[in-house]
Short mmCIF file of C-alpha atoms in Angstrom, two decimals:
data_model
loop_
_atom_site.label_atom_id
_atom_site.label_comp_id
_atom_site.label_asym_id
_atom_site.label_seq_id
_atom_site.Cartn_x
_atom_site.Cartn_y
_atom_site.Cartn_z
CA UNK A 3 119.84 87.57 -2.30
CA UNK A 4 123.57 87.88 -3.72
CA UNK A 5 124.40 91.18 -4.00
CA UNK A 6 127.05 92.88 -6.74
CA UNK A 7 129.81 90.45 -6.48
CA UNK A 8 133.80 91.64 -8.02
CA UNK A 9 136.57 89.69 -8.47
CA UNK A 10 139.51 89.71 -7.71
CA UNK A 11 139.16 91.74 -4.32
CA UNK A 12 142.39 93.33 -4.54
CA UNK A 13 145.38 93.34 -7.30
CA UNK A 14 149.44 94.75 -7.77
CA UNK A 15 149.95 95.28 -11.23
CA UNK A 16 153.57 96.86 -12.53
CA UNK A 17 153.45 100.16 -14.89
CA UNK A 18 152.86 99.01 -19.03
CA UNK A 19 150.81 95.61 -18.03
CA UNK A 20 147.32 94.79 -18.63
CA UNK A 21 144.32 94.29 -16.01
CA UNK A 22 140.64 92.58 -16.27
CA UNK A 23 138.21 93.34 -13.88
CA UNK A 24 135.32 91.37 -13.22
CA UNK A 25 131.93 91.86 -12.35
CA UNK A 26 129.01 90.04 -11.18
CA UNK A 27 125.38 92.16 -11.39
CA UNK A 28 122.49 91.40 -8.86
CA UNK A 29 120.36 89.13 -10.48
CA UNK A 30 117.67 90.52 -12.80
CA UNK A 31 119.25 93.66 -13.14
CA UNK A 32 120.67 94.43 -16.91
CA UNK A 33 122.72 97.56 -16.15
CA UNK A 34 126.47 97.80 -14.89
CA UNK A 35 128.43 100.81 -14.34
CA UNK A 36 131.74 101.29 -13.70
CA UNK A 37 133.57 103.75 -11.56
CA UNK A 38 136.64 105.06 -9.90
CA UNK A 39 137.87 105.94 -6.94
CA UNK A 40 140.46 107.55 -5.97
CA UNK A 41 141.37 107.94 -1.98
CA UNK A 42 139.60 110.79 -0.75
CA UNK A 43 137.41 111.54 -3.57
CA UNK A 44 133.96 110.26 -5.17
CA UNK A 45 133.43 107.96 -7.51
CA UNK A 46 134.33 108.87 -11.40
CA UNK A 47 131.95 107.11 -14.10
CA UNK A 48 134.27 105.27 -16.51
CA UNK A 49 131.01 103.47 -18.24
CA UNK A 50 127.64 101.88 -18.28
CA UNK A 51 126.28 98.84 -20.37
CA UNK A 52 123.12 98.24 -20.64
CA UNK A 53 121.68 94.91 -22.38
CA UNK A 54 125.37 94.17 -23.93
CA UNK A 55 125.48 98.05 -25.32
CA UNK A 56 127.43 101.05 -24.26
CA UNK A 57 125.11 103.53 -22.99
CA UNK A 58 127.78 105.64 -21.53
CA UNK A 59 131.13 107.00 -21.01
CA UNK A 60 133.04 108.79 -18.88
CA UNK A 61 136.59 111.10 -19.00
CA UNK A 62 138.54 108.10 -19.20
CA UNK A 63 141.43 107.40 -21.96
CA UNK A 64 141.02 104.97 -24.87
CA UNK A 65 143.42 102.32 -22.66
CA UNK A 66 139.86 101.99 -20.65
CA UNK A 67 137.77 99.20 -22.20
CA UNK A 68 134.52 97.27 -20.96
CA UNK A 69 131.93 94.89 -22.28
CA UNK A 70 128.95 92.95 -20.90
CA UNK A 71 128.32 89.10 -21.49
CA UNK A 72 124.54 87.75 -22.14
CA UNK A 73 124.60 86.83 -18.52
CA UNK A 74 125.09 90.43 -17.80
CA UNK A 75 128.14 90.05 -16.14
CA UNK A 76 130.97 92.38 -17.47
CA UNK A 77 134.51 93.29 -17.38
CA UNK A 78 136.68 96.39 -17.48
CA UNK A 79 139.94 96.34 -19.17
CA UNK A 80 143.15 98.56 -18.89
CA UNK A 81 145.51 98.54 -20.56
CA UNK A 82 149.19 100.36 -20.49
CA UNK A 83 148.88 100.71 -16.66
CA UNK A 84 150.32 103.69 -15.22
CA UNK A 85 150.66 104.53 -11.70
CA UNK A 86 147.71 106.83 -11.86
CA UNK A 87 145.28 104.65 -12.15
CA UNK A 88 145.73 102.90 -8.88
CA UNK A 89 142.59 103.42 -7.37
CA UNK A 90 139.29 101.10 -6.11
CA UNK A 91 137.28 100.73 -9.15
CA UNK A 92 134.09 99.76 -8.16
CA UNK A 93 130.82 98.35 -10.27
CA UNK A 94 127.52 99.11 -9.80
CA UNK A 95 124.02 97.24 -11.17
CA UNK A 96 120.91 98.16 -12.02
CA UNK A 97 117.44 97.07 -12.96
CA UNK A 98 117.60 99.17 -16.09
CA UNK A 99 119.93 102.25 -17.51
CA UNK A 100 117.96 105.02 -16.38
CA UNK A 101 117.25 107.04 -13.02
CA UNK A 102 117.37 103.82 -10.93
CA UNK A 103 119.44 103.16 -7.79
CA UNK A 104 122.78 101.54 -8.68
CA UNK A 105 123.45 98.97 -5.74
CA UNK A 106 127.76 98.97 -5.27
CA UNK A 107 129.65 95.90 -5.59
CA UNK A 108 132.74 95.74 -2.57
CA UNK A 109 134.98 96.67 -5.24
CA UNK A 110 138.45 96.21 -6.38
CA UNK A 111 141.73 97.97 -5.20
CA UNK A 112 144.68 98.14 -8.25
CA UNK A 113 148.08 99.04 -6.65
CA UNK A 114 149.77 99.96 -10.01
CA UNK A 115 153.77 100.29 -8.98
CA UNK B 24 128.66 121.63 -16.00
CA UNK B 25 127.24 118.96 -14.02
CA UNK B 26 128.44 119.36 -10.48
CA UNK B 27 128.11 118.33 -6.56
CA UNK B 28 129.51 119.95 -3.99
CA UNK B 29 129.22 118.48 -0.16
CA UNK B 30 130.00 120.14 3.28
CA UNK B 31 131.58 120.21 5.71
CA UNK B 32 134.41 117.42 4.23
CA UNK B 33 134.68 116.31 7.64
CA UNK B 34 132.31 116.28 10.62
CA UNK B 35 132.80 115.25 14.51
CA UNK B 36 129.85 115.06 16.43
CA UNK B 37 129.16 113.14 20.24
CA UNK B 38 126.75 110.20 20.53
CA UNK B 39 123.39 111.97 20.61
CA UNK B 40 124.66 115.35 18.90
CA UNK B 41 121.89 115.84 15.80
CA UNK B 42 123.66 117.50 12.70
CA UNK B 43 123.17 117.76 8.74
CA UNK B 44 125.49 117.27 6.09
CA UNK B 45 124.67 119.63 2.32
CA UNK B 46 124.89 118.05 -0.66
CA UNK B 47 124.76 121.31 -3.34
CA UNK B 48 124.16 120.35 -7.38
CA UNK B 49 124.28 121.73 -10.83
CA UNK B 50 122.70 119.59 -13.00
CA UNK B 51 120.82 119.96 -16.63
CA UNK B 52 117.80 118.09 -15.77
CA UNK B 53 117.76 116.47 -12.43
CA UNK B 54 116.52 112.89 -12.73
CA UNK B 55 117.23 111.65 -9.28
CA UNK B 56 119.90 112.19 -6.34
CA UNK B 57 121.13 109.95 -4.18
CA UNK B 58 122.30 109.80 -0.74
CA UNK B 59 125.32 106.30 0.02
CA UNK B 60 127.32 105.57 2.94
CA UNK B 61 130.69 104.57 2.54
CA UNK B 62 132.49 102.34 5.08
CA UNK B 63 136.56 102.23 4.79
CA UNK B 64 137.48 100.44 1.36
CA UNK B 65 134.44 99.26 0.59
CA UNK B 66 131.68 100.28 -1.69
CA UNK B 67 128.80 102.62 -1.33
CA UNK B 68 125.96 101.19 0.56
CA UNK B 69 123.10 102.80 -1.24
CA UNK B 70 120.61 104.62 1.47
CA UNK B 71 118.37 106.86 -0.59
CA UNK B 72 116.75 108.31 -4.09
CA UNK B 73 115.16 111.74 -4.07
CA UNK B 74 113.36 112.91 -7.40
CA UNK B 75 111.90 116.46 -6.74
CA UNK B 76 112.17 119.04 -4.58
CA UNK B 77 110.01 119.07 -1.51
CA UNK B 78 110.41 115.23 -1.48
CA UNK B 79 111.60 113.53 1.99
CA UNK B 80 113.09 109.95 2.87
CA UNK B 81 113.78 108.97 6.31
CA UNK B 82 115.81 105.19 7.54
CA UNK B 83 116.02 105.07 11.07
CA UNK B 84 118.37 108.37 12.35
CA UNK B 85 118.39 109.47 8.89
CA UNK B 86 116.36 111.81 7.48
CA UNK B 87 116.64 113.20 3.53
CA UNK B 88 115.38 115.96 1.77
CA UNK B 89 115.70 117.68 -1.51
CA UNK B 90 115.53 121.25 -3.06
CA UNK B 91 115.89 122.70 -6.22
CA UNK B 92 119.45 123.54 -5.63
CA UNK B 93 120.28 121.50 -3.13
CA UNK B 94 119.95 118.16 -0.49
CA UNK B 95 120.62 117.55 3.00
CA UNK B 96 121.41 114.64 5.28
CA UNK B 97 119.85 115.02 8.92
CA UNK B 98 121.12 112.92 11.20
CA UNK B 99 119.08 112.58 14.57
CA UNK B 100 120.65 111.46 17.57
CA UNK B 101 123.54 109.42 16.33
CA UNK B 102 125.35 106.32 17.47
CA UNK B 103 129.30 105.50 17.16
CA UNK B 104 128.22 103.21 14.29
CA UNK B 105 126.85 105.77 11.97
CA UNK B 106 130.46 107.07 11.74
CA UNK B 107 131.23 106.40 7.88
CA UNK B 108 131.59 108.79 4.66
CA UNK B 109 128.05 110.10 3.34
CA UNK B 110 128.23 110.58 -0.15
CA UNK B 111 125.72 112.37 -2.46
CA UNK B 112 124.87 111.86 -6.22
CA UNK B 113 123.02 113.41 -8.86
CA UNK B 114 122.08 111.76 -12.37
CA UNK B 115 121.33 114.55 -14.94
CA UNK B 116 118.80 114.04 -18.03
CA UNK B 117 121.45 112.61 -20.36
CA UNK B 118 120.69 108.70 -21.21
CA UNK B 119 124.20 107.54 -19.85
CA UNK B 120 123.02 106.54 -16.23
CA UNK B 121 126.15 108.21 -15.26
CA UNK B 122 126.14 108.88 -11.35
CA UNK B 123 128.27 112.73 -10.40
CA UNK B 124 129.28 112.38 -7.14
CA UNK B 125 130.60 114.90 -4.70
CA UNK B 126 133.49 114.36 -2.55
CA UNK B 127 132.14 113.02 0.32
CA UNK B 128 131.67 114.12 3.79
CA UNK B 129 133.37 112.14 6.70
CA UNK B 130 131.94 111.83 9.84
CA UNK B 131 133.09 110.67 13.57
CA UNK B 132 130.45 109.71 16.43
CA UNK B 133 132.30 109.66 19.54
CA UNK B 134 130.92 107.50 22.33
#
C-alpha cells in the first residue's frame, strides 16, 4: 500500500513569496492534518480537514491557508513568507477526524531566505 | 493547557543497555497518546496508541505503557538501529484531531 505521499520533497522560497504544499492521504482515509516542525522541536498542528471541512486549527497566522479536494488530497498555502517559517511541514492522514492514528507523510523542508 | 513534556532530551545507551524514555501530559480529556519514531528529516513513523491507563503495547524491543499522568517507552536490549528520536503525543477531548507533541527525546545505541 502507498503510504502519505508530499510533494515537492524539499523547496527555497525568498521572504514576501507564496508557497503550495501538497499532499497525498493513504487511500481510504478522509482526514489530513497538517503540522510543523521546527529543528529540534515537535510537531505544531497548523490544521485538520476532514471530508473537505475544517475541523481544526492551530496557533498559526491568517497567511496559513489549507483545503481538501474530493479526492481527499489537500494543500497548505503560505503566503507572505518570512524567514520563520522555514521549517519541515509535514501531513498526516487518517481514517476519520477523531482519536485515530495519523500515519506521517516524509514531509516537506521550506528554506525561506 | 494542553501539554507534553519528555525526558531525558537526549539519551546514550550501549547495544544491549535496557532504558525508558517519560512522556508526562496535561490534557482535558485524554482520548489517546501516541508513541512515533523519528529518523533524521523525515516524518514520524507511527509505533503506538494508548487509550487508558493501565493499558500496555509492546513491538519487538519496545514496550509502552500508560498512566493517568503519564507514559513511558521501555526499550529492552537495544540494537544500533533503534537509535532515532522517540516522540510522544496526546490528543485531548476537543473535536480538532489536533496531535500535542512533546519535544522529543534523542537517543544513541552504540555498537
Amino acid at each position: 500500500d502507498t503510504g502519505v505521499t508530499q510533494s515537492p520533497t524539499h523547496l527555497i522560497k525568498t521572504r514576501g513569496q507564496q508557497v503550495t504544499l501538497r499532499c497525498s492521504p493513504i487511500s481510504g482515509h478522509k482526514s489530513v492534518s497538517w503540522y510543523q516542525q521546527v529543528l529540534g522541536q515537535g510537531p505544531q498542528f497548523i490544521f485538520q480537514y476532514y471530508e473537505k471541512e475544517e475541523r481544526g486549527r492551530g496557533n498559526f497566522p491568517d497567511r496559513f491557508s489549507a483545503r481538501q479536494f474530493p479526492n481527499y488530497s489537500s494543500e497548505l498555502n503560505v503566503n507572505a513568507l518570512l524567514l520563520g517559517d522555514s521549517a519541515l511541514y509535514l501531513c498526516a492522514s487518517s481514517f476519520e477526524g477523531g482519536p485515530y492514528e495519523q500515519y506521517f507523510g516524509p514531509g516537506t523542508r521550506l528554506t525561506v531566505t | 493547557e494542553d501539554q507534553v513534556t519528555q525526558s531525558p532530551e537526549a539519551l546514550r545507551l550501549q547495544e544491549g543497555e535496557s532504558s525508558s524514555l517519560n512522556c508526562s501530559y496535561t490534557v482535558s480529556g485524554l482520548r489517546g497518546l501516541f508513541w512515533y519514531r523519528q529518523d533524521p528529516g523525515k516524518g514520524p513513523e507511527f509505533l503506538f496508541t494508548l487509550y487508558s491507563a493501565g493499558e500496555e503495547k509492546e513491538k519487538e524491543r519496545l514496550k509502552a505503557t500508560l498512566t493517568k499522568k503519564e507514559s513511558f517507552l521501555h526499550i529492552t536490549a537495544p540494537k544500533p538501529e533503534d537509535s532515532a528520536t522517540y516522540l510522544c503525543a496526546v490528543q485531548g477531548n476537543s473535536n480538532t484531531g489536533k496531535l500535542i507533541f512533546g519535544q522529543g527525546t534523542t537517543l544513541q545505541v552504540k555498537p
